[in-house]
Tab-separated table of C-alpha atoms in Angstrom:
chain	number	residue	atom	x	y	z
H	23	MET	CA	16.285	17.051	-4.650
H	24	PHE	CA	14.287	14.129	-6.025
H	25	HIS	CA	16.438	11.177	-7.111
H	26	PHE	CA	14.335	10.535	-10.201
H	27	ASP	CA	12.739	12.718	-12.821
H	28	LEU	CA	9.171	12.636	-11.632
H	29	PRO	CA	6.528	12.599	-14.379
H	30	ASN	CA	5.966	15.904	-16.132
H	31	THR	CA	3.017	15.015	-18.336
H	32	GLN	CA	0.444	17.315	-19.840
H	33	VAL	CA	-3.114	16.595	-18.843
H	34	GLN	CA	-6.175	17.516	-20.833
H	35	ARG	CA	-9.598	18.686	-19.745
H	36	LEU	CA	-12.570	16.463	-20.367
H	37	ALA	CA	-16.171	17.684	-20.471
H	38	VAL	CA	-18.398	15.112	-18.770
H	39	LYS	CA	-22.126	14.712	-18.260
H	40	LEU	CA	-23.369	12.044	-15.863
H	41	ILE	CA	-26.689	10.228	-16.057
H	42	PRO	CA	-29.346	12.111	-14.001
H	43	ALA	CA	-29.293	9.783	-10.960
H	44	ALA	CA	-25.495	10.036	-10.658
H	45	GLU	CA	-25.581	13.807	-11.103
H	46	LYS	CA	-28.060	14.021	-8.240
H	47	LEU	CA	-25.888	11.776	-6.018
H	48	VAL	CA	-22.732	13.866	-6.558
H	49	MET	CA	-24.624	17.133	-6.026
H	50	GLN	CA	-26.442	15.994	-2.881
H	51	THR	CA	-23.812	13.867	-1.106
H	52	ALA	CA	-20.445	15.033	-2.523
H	53	HIS	CA	-19.621	11.347	-3.078
H	54	PRO	CA	-16.023	10.834	-4.281
H	55	TRP	CA	-16.718	7.970	-6.713
H	56	VAL	CA	-18.253	8.104	-10.187
H	57	PHE	CA	-18.570	4.675	-11.820
H	58	SER	CA	-18.127	4.210	-15.575
H	59	LYS	CA	-21.770	3.094	-15.941
H	60	ASN	CA	-22.863	6.511	-14.615
H	61	ILE	CA	-21.061	8.528	-17.288
H	62	GLY	CA	-23.585	9.677	-19.870
H	63	LYS	CA	-21.354	11.706	-22.211
H	64	ILE	CA	-17.663	12.517	-22.442
H	65	ASN	CA	-16.323	14.805	-25.174
H	66	LYS	CA	-13.110	12.876	-26.030
H	67	PRO	CA	-11.060	9.856	-24.972
H	68	GLY	CA	-9.109	10.486	-21.764
H	69	LYS	CA	-6.026	9.106	-20.083
H	70	ALA	CA	-5.205	8.601	-16.390
H	71	GLY	CA	-5.015	11.928	-14.561
H	72	ASP	CA	-6.931	13.993	-17.093
H	73	ILE	CA	-9.182	16.571	-15.448
H	74	ALA	CA	-12.869	15.641	-15.691
H	75	ILE	CA	-15.174	18.655	-15.461
H	76	LEU	CA	-18.773	17.765	-14.646
H	77	PHE	CA	-21.485	19.783	-16.399
H	78	ARG	CA	-25.180	19.760	-15.441
H	79	GLN	CA	-27.455	17.879	-17.821
H	80	LYS	CA	-29.788	20.783	-18.527
H	81	SER	CA	-28.170	24.083	-17.524
H	82	ASN	CA	-24.563	23.166	-18.474
H	83	ASP	CA	-23.379	24.682	-15.168
H	84	VAL	CA	-20.163	23.176	-13.771
H	85	TYR	CA	-20.846	21.312	-10.503
H	86	GLY	CA	-17.683	19.330	-9.880
H	87	VAL	CA	-14.140	18.448	-10.889
H	88	GLY	CA	-12.374	15.101	-10.674
H	89	LEU	CA	-9.546	13.036	-12.168
H	90	TYR	CA	-10.243	10.566	-14.956
H	91	ASP	CA	-9.182	6.928	-14.463
H	92	PRO	CA	-9.882	4.820	-17.587
H	93	GLU	CA	-8.454	1.630	-16.026
H	94	SER	CA	-10.873	1.569	-13.080
H	95	PRO	CA	-14.604	0.887	-12.731
H	96	ILE	CA	-14.558	4.085	-10.626
H	97	GLN	CA	-13.760	6.155	-13.693
H	98	ILE	CA	-13.851	9.600	-12.091
H	99	LYS	CA	-12.341	10.267	-8.679
H	100	MET	CA	-13.836	13.512	-7.403
H	101	LEU	CA	-11.661	16.335	-6.029
H	102	HIS	CA	-13.999	19.332	-5.841
H	103	TYR	CA	-17.755	19.881	-5.664
H	104	TYR	CA	-20.444	22.470	-6.510
H	105	SER	CA	-18.340	24.624	-8.882
H	106	GLY	CA	-15.332	24.694	-11.182
H	107	LYS	CA	-11.795	24.719	-9.767
H	108	THR	CA	-8.245	24.972	-11.088
H	109	ILE	CA	-6.419	21.764	-10.150
H	110	ASP	CA	-2.852	22.888	-9.486
H	111	LYS	CA	-0.200	22.975	-6.778
H	112	THR	CA	-2.088	25.690	-4.839
H	113	PHE	CA	-5.225	23.525	-4.823
H	114	PHE	CA	-3.321	20.502	-3.445
H	115	SER	CA	-1.456	22.673	-0.941
H	116	GLU	CA	-4.721	23.944	0.583
H	117	LYS	CA	-6.051	20.378	0.881
H	118	ILE	CA	-2.845	19.136	2.526
H	119	ASP	CA	-2.855	22.050	5.005
H	120	GLU	CA	-6.435	21.124	5.971
H	121	ALA	CA	-5.454	17.480	6.459
H	122	PHE	CA	-2.393	18.371	8.554
H	123	ALA	CA	-4.474	20.640	10.793
H	124	LEU	CA	-6.685	17.634	11.704
H	125	ARG	CA	-3.600	15.725	12.926
H	126	LYS	CA	-2.167	18.447	15.181
H	127	SER	CA	-3.779	17.201	18.409
H	128	LEU	CA	-2.373	13.703	17.784
H	129	LEU	CA	1.107	15.106	17.156
H	130	ALA	CA	0.937	16.952	20.485
H	131	THR	CA	1.168	13.494	22.154
H	132	ASN	CA	4.345	11.401	22.381
H	133	THR	CA	3.734	10.105	18.845
H	134	ASN	CA	5.688	10.706	15.635
H	135	SER	CA	3.836	8.317	13.323
H	136	TYR	CA	0.595	9.289	11.614
H	137	ARG	CA	-1.422	9.162	8.415
H	138	LEU	CA	-1.171	12.559	6.766
H	139	LEU	CA	-3.385	11.742	3.781
H	140	PHE	CA	-6.170	9.168	4.007
H	141	GLY	CA	-7.271	8.826	0.400
H	142	GLU	CA	-10.804	9.932	-0.447
H	143	ASN	CA	-11.441	11.002	3.147
H	144	ASP	CA	-8.880	13.812	2.798
H	145	GLY	CA	-9.772	14.592	-0.815
H	146	PHE	CA	-7.009	12.449	-2.384
H	147	PRO	CA	-8.753	9.339	-3.792
H	148	GLY	CA	-6.355	6.407	-4.019
H	149	PHE	CA	-3.480	8.331	-2.389
H	150	ILE	CA	-2.102	7.449	1.063
H	151	ALA	CA	0.721	9.269	2.877
H	152	ASP	CA	1.978	7.787	6.161
H	153	VAL	CA	4.743	9.310	8.264
H	154	TYR	CA	7.106	7.246	10.440
H	155	ALA	CA	9.432	9.609	12.334
H	156	ASN	CA	11.219	11.496	9.516
H	157	VAL	CA	10.300	9.040	6.733
H	158	MET	CA	7.172	9.471	4.630
H	159	VAL	CA	5.723	6.531	2.738
H	160	VAL	CA	3.403	7.423	-0.139
H	161	LYS	CA	1.234	4.596	-1.452
H	162	LEU	CA	-0.606	5.054	-4.733
H	163	TYR	CA	-3.594	2.958	-5.772
H	164	SER	CA	-4.311	4.759	-9.056
H	165	ALA	CA	-2.296	6.101	-12.004
H	166	ILE	CA	-4.283	9.372	-11.846
H	167	TRP	CA	-1.704	10.794	-9.453
H	168	PHE	CA	1.455	10.452	-11.544
H	169	PRO	CA	1.032	13.773	-13.405
H	170	TYR	CA	0.679	15.620	-10.064
H	171	LEU	CA	3.170	13.651	-7.973
H	172	LYS	CA	6.024	16.171	-7.994
H	173	ASP	CA	3.822	19.097	-6.892
H	174	ILE	CA	2.098	17.047	-4.175
H	175	LEU	CA	5.335	15.577	-2.800
H	176	GLU	CA	6.950	19.018	-2.571
H	177	VAL	CA	4.033	20.216	-0.427
H	178	LEU	CA	3.959	17.050	1.711
H	179	ILE	CA	7.701	17.339	2.428
H	180	GLU	CA	7.348	20.973	3.402
H	181	VAL	CA	4.306	20.434	5.658
H	182	SER	CA	5.564	17.291	7.389
H	183	GLY	CA	9.260	18.182	7.620
H	184	CYS	CA	10.126	14.646	6.467
H	185	GLU	CA	13.650	14.002	5.237
H	186	THR	CA	12.949	10.863	3.179
H	187	VAL	CA	10.125	9.798	0.848
H	188	VAL	CA	9.492	6.164	-0.149
H	189	LEU	CA	7.077	5.250	-2.945
H	190	ARG	CA	4.848	2.199	-2.629
H	191	LEU	CA	2.613	1.087	-5.487
H	192	SER	CA	-0.508	-1.086	-5.334
H	193	ARG	CA	-0.407	-4.441	-7.136
H	194	ASN	CA	-2.365	-3.129	-10.124
H	195	LEU	CA	0.182	-0.316	-10.630
H	196	GLN	CA	3.135	-2.692	-10.323
H	197	THR	CA	2.010	-4.669	-13.375
H	198	HIS	CA	2.701	-1.812	-15.855
H	199	ASP	CA	5.582	0.593	-16.307
H	200	HIS	CA	4.729	4.052	-15.028
H	201	PHE	CA	7.525	6.478	-15.931
H	202	GLY	CA	10.100	4.024	-14.545
H	203	LEU	CA	8.704	4.379	-11.003
H	204	GLN	CA	8.765	1.181	-8.959
H	205	ASP	CA	7.424	-0.092	-5.663
H	206	GLY	CA	9.869	0.555	-2.812
H	207	MET	CA	11.808	3.346	-4.547
H	208	VAL	CA	13.350	6.053	-2.356
H	209	LEU	CA	12.285	9.197	-4.222
H	210	TYR	CA	13.742	11.774	-1.877
H	211	GLY	CA	16.432	11.841	0.824
H	212	THR	CA	18.241	8.738	2.048
H	213	LEU	CA	17.079	5.578	3.782
H	214	GLU	CA	19.816	3.966	5.846
H	215	ASN	CA	17.597	1.137	7.091
H	216	GLU	CA	14.317	-0.096	5.638
H	217	GLU	CA	13.199	-0.819	9.222
H	218	VAL	CA	12.245	2.647	10.465
H	219	GLU	CA	11.878	3.170	14.206
H	220	PHE	CA	8.997	5.351	15.393
H	221	VAL	CA	7.075	6.235	18.554
H	222	GLU	CA	3.390	5.607	19.264
H	223	HIS	CA	2.167	7.105	22.571
H	224	GLY	CA	5.604	6.589	24.087
H	225	VAL	CA	6.004	3.003	22.830
H	226	LEU	CA	8.654	2.128	20.217
H	227	PHE	CA	7.932	0.186	17.021
H	228	THR	CA	9.551	-0.405	13.645
H	229	ALA	CA	7.948	-0.326	10.201
H	230	ASN	CA	9.506	-1.958	7.166
H	231	VAL	CA	8.738	0.825	4.713
H	232	ILE	CA	10.044	-1.086	1.655
H	233	LYS	CA	8.539	-4.563	2.090
H	234	GLY	CA	5.960	-4.268	4.891
H	235	HIS	CA	2.185	-4.578	4.409
H	236	LYS	CA	0.542	-1.420	3.021
H	237	THR	CA	3.037	1.292	4.035
H	238	GLY	CA	4.830	-0.808	6.681
H	239	TYR	CA	2.463	-0.696	9.667
H	240	PHE	CA	-1.227	-0.299	10.567
H	241	LEU	CA	-1.699	3.091	12.196
H	242	ASP	CA	-5.518	3.074	12.381
H	243	HIS	CA	-5.728	1.088	15.657
H	244	ARG	CA	-3.367	3.405	17.535
H	245	GLU	CA	-5.899	4.664	20.096
H	246	ASN	CA	-7.241	1.147	20.726
H	247	ARG	CA	-3.686	-0.090	21.297
H	248	ARG	CA	-3.046	2.690	23.810
H	249	ARG	CA	-6.281	1.823	25.573
H	250	VAL	CA	-5.467	-1.879	25.743
H	251	GLY	CA	-2.146	-0.879	27.302
H	252	VAL	CA	-3.989	0.949	30.092
H	253	LEU	CA	-6.373	-1.999	30.633
H	254	SER	CA	-3.544	-4.554	30.819
H	255	LYS	CA	-1.851	-3.507	34.053
H	256	ASN	CA	-1.094	-6.622	36.162
H	257	LYS	CA	-3.107	-8.812	33.758
H	258	THR	CA	-2.318	-11.726	31.473
H	259	VAL	CA	-3.079	-10.789	27.873
H	260	LEU	CA	-3.879	-12.790	24.731
H	261	ASP	CA	-3.370	-10.919	21.441
H	262	VAL	CA	-4.926	-12.884	18.568
H	263	PHE	CA	-3.946	-12.081	14.937
H	264	SER	CA	-1.173	-10.043	16.515
H	265	TYR	CA	0.801	-9.290	13.310
H	266	ALA	CA	3.681	-6.983	14.421
H	267	GLY	CA	2.533	-7.033	18.050
H	268	GLY	CA	0.890	-3.611	18.252
H	269	PHE	CA	-1.550	-4.588	21.015
H	270	SER	CA	0.978	-6.954	22.632
H	271	VAL	CA	3.714	-4.359	23.050
H	272	HIS	CA	1.309	-1.698	24.373
H	273	ALA	CA	0.024	-4.290	26.869
H	274	LEU	CA	3.582	-5.022	28.010
H	275	ALA	CA	4.340	-1.305	28.266
H	276	GLY	CA	1.142	-0.893	30.291
H	277	GLY	CA	2.365	-3.355	32.907
H	278	ALA	CA	0.909	-6.706	31.780
H	279	LYS	CA	2.219	-9.706	33.715
H	280	GLU	CA	2.487	-11.819	30.584
H	281	VAL	CA	1.434	-11.411	26.942
H	282	THR	CA	0.868	-14.149	24.363
H	283	SER	CA	0.872	-13.133	20.673
H	284	VAL	CA	-0.908	-15.433	18.209
H	285	ASP	CA	-0.429	-15.233	14.423
H	286	ILE	CA	-0.303	-17.627	11.475
H	287	SER	CA	2.888	-15.934	10.222
H	288	LYS	CA	6.144	-16.802	11.992
H	289	GLN	CA	7.697	-13.771	10.306
H	290	ALA	CA	5.044	-11.502	11.858
H	291	LEU	CA	5.694	-13.039	15.290
H	292	GLU	CA	9.423	-12.400	14.884
H	293	LEU	CA	8.528	-8.778	14.222
H	294	ALA	CA	6.294	-8.737	17.325
H	295	THR	CA	9.155	-10.214	19.379
H	296	SER	CA	11.630	-7.618	18.106
H	297	ASN	CA	9.144	-4.787	18.794
H	298	ALA	CA	8.713	-6.098	22.348
H	299	ALA	CA	12.510	-6.345	22.784
H	300	LEU	CA	12.888	-2.800	21.442
H	301	ASN	CA	10.994	-1.679	24.552
H	302	GLY	CA	12.900	-4.002	26.891
H	303	TYR	CA	10.307	-6.801	27.139
H	304	VAL	CA	11.840	-10.215	26.544
H	305	ASP	CA	10.921	-12.627	29.347
H	306	ASN	CA	7.155	-12.094	29.604
H	307	HIS	CA	6.269	-12.145	25.900
H	308	LEU	CA	5.248	-15.513	24.420
H	309	THR	CA	4.307	-16.358	20.827
H	310	LEU	CA	2.126	-19.048	19.258
H	311	ALA	CA	2.303	-19.594	15.476
H	312	GLY	CA	-0.591	-21.215	13.649
H	313	ASP	CA	-4.237	-20.978	12.656
H	314	ALA	CA	-5.878	-18.677	15.216
H	315	PHE	CA	-9.150	-20.629	15.352
H	316	LEU	CA	-7.334	-23.898	16.109
H	317	ILE	CA	-5.033	-22.270	18.679
H	318	LEU	CA	-8.013	-20.721	20.504
H	319	GLU	CA	-9.749	-24.131	20.622
H	320	GLN	CA	-6.540	-25.649	22.001
H	321	LEU	CA	-6.180	-22.951	24.702
H	322	ILE	CA	-9.820	-23.508	25.751
H	323	GLU	CA	-9.178	-27.251	25.972
H	324	GLU	CA	-6.195	-26.544	28.220
H	325	GLY	CA	-8.428	-24.438	30.484
H	326	ARG	CA	-6.464	-21.235	29.883
H	327	THR	CA	-8.014	-17.826	30.635
H	328	TYR	CA	-6.664	-14.268	30.317
H	329	GLY	CA	-7.425	-10.920	31.937
H	330	VAL	CA	-7.542	-9.235	28.520
H	331	VAL	CA	-8.252	-10.965	25.200
H	332	VAL	CA	-7.831	-8.949	21.971
H	333	ILE	CA	-9.098	-10.455	18.693
H	334	ASP	CA	-8.285	-8.269	15.677
H	335	PRO	CA	-8.461	-10.377	12.497
H	336	PRO	CA	-7.576	-9.275	8.961
H	337	SER	CA	-10.457	-8.406	6.638
H	338	PHE	CA	-12.676	-11.454	6.158
H	339	ALA	CA	-14.752	-9.862	3.367
H	340	LYS	CA	-12.701	-8.571	0.466
H	341	SER	CA	-15.733	-8.924	-1.815
H	342	GLN	CA	-19.506	-8.837	-1.317
H	343	LYS	CA	-19.830	-12.606	-1.800
H	344	GLU	CA	-17.607	-13.205	1.269
H	345	VAL	CA	-19.811	-11.214	3.651
H	346	SER	CA	-21.902	-14.096	5.016
H	347	THR	CA	-18.756	-16.208	5.661
H	348	ALA	CA	-17.148	-13.201	7.359
H	349	LYS	CA	-20.143	-12.764	9.679
H	350	HIS	CA	-19.972	-16.444	10.595
H	351	LYS	CA	-16.257	-16.109	11.415
H	352	TYR	CA	-16.837	-13.020	13.604
H	353	ALA	CA	-19.493	-14.914	15.564
H	354	GLN	CA	-17.129	-17.870	15.969
H	355	LEU	CA	-14.320	-15.621	17.266
H	356	ALA	CA	-16.664	-13.913	19.749
H	357	ARG	CA	-17.750	-17.334	21.090
H	358	LEU	CA	-14.153	-18.523	21.422
H	359	GLY	CA	-13.078	-15.253	23.013
H	360	ALA	CA	-15.833	-15.475	25.638
H	361	LYS	CA	-14.452	-18.828	26.781
H	362	LEU	CA	-10.941	-17.434	27.192
H	363	VAL	CA	-11.703	-14.295	29.223
H	364	ALA	CA	-11.083	-14.626	32.940
H	365	THR	CA	-13.592	-13.531	35.599
H	366	LYS	CA	-13.736	-9.704	35.558
H	367	GLY	CA	-11.706	-9.806	32.337
H	368	ILE	CA	-12.125	-7.783	29.152
H	369	LEU	CA	-12.702	-9.023	25.618
H	370	VAL	CA	-11.782	-6.659	22.759
H	371	LEU	CA	-13.273	-7.598	19.372
H	372	ALA	CA	-12.324	-5.682	16.219
H	373	SER	CA	-13.174	-5.755	12.530
H	374	CYS	CA	-11.589	-4.038	9.522
H	375	SER	CA	-14.033	-5.440	6.936
H	376	SER	CA	-15.762	-2.403	5.405
H	377	ARG	CA	-18.447	-4.631	3.866
H	378	VAL	CA	-19.539	-5.776	7.346
H	379	VAL	CA	-20.975	-2.538	8.688
H	380	ALA	CA	-20.495	-1.536	12.324
H	381	GLU	CA	-24.146	-2.087	13.286
H	382	ASP	CA	-24.021	-5.699	12.017
H	383	PHE	CA	-20.647	-6.396	13.622
H	384	PHE	CA	-21.742	-5.244	17.088
H	385	GLU	CA	-25.007	-7.196	16.765
H	386	ILE	CA	-23.083	-10.364	15.833
H	387	ASN	CA	-20.862	-9.948	18.905
H	388	GLU	CA	-23.791	-9.264	21.236
H	389	THR	CA	-25.693	-12.341	20.018
H	390	ALA	CA	-22.663	-14.648	20.244
H	391	LEU	CA	-21.643	-13.408	23.703
H	392	LYS	CA	-25.170	-13.753	25.084
H	393	ALA	CA	-25.256	-17.326	23.774
H	394	SER	CA	-22.098	-18.058	25.811
H	395	GLY	CA	-24.199	-17.809	28.961
H	396	ARG	CA	-21.709	-15.486	30.646
H	397	GLN	CA	-22.616	-12.108	32.099
H	398	PHE	CA	-20.973	-9.142	30.351
H	399	VAL	CA	-21.480	-5.456	29.695
H	400	MET	CA	-20.534	-3.579	26.518
H	401	GLN	CA	-18.147	-0.910	27.805
H	402	ASP	CA	-17.493	0.971	24.589
H	403	GLN	CA	-17.560	0.993	20.800
H	404	THR	CA	-14.698	2.738	19.020
H	405	TYR	CA	-13.796	3.508	15.425
H	406	HIS	CA	-10.823	5.008	13.526
H	407	ASP	CA	-8.150	7.133	15.201
H	408	SER	CA	-8.113	10.881	14.503
H	409	ASP	CA	-5.664	10.643	11.572
H	410	HIS	CA	-8.199	8.433	9.753
H	411	PRO	CA	-11.156	10.832	9.354
H	412	ILE	CA	-14.245	9.450	7.607
H	413	THR	CA	-15.997	11.719	5.131
H	414	PHE	CA	-18.097	9.206	3.148
H	415	LYS	CA	-19.939	6.014	4.068
H	416	GLU	CA	-17.699	3.541	2.225
H	417	GLY	CA	-14.613	5.122	3.813
H	418	ALA	CA	-15.502	3.602	7.203
H	419	TYR	CA	-14.129	0.146	7.930
H	420	LEU	CA	-12.675	-0.099	11.457
H	421	LYS	CA	-14.816	-0.844	14.502
H	422	CYS	CA	-13.922	-2.210	17.910
H	423	GLY	CA	-16.022	-3.377	20.878
H	424	TYR	CA	-14.943	-3.585	24.531
H	425	TYR	CA	-16.806	-6.204	26.601
H	426	LYS	CA	-16.335	-6.521	30.379
H	427	PHE	CA	-17.161	-9.948	31.845
H	428	SER	CA	-18.422	-10.626	35.379
């Protein structure tokens, strides 16, 4: 039983014609976003969640169906392409089954935390569903989903077997009242502790599902964390921008001699320390709180080096105008990292800025590392884990390079 009366609103159907260039883009690429400037005609005013049916300019054939979002520059979020479609519980159920099938190989490992719905990439624009053990956290970024929430949640609960559902709302949704729903509400089941314990490739972590960033944890780096754990055996490890200690704890579990977590947030480092302790690592986990750039300079001055250095900063480019500054910062971090890697050590450089594309990021690293004068080989380039499939260009954001130094 849901604890609240979930919205039961009637939606209307809108007949939409796009400008020719936008029509061509949707038809040829199945792109999930239609911007307001690309809408040529709409037959009546719409509200959030109304069903937008796209008709061809000339033939009037239906070639797509989406949800209307009057509050967003992306005014139509696409759900279906090339024909008409009834948008109902059966439609959502089929999409969720497809998404769950993609996660089955991950769930065959010793892991009970995963992203079940990854927004546009799984056909649910602005809708995230993350599972931590038996707790599901649903984060909504658009009001289009409120009319369909009950149907979708019923299917998600059935498919995942979760016993609790927590609702998280993006900042823009928190500023208005939406049917009395609020950020951090437990919609279904009970939540005894907002810190939910879960397993990631045999390593224990906690996610604060009520107050934590996003849904409580960052699941996208899971495979890179596992890999760093394998690389860390008998090494000293530096984890920069460590947040909750994902890389740090995997390194400790992988047999690292000592791990140092660096973050500007003392609260994040406390979380990293408790995650390490959860796995029995207390004595060989150190923390440094402060500006990462200044701390790295200080460690270089002290002559410190590490067998594995991981640098995984937050997004440096939240808008297009920040891209050049972001590129400069990535180059700076690569240069600093090169000075801190021991002989035969490994430097792991990551980026989650979608506006800095992978090709540019790897080129920045290569240039900066060559300028360091040290010999290195690029061992690998990795992207999102399997529960973060990418189905359109703008959906890609995570990239990670592994550099082995002589």
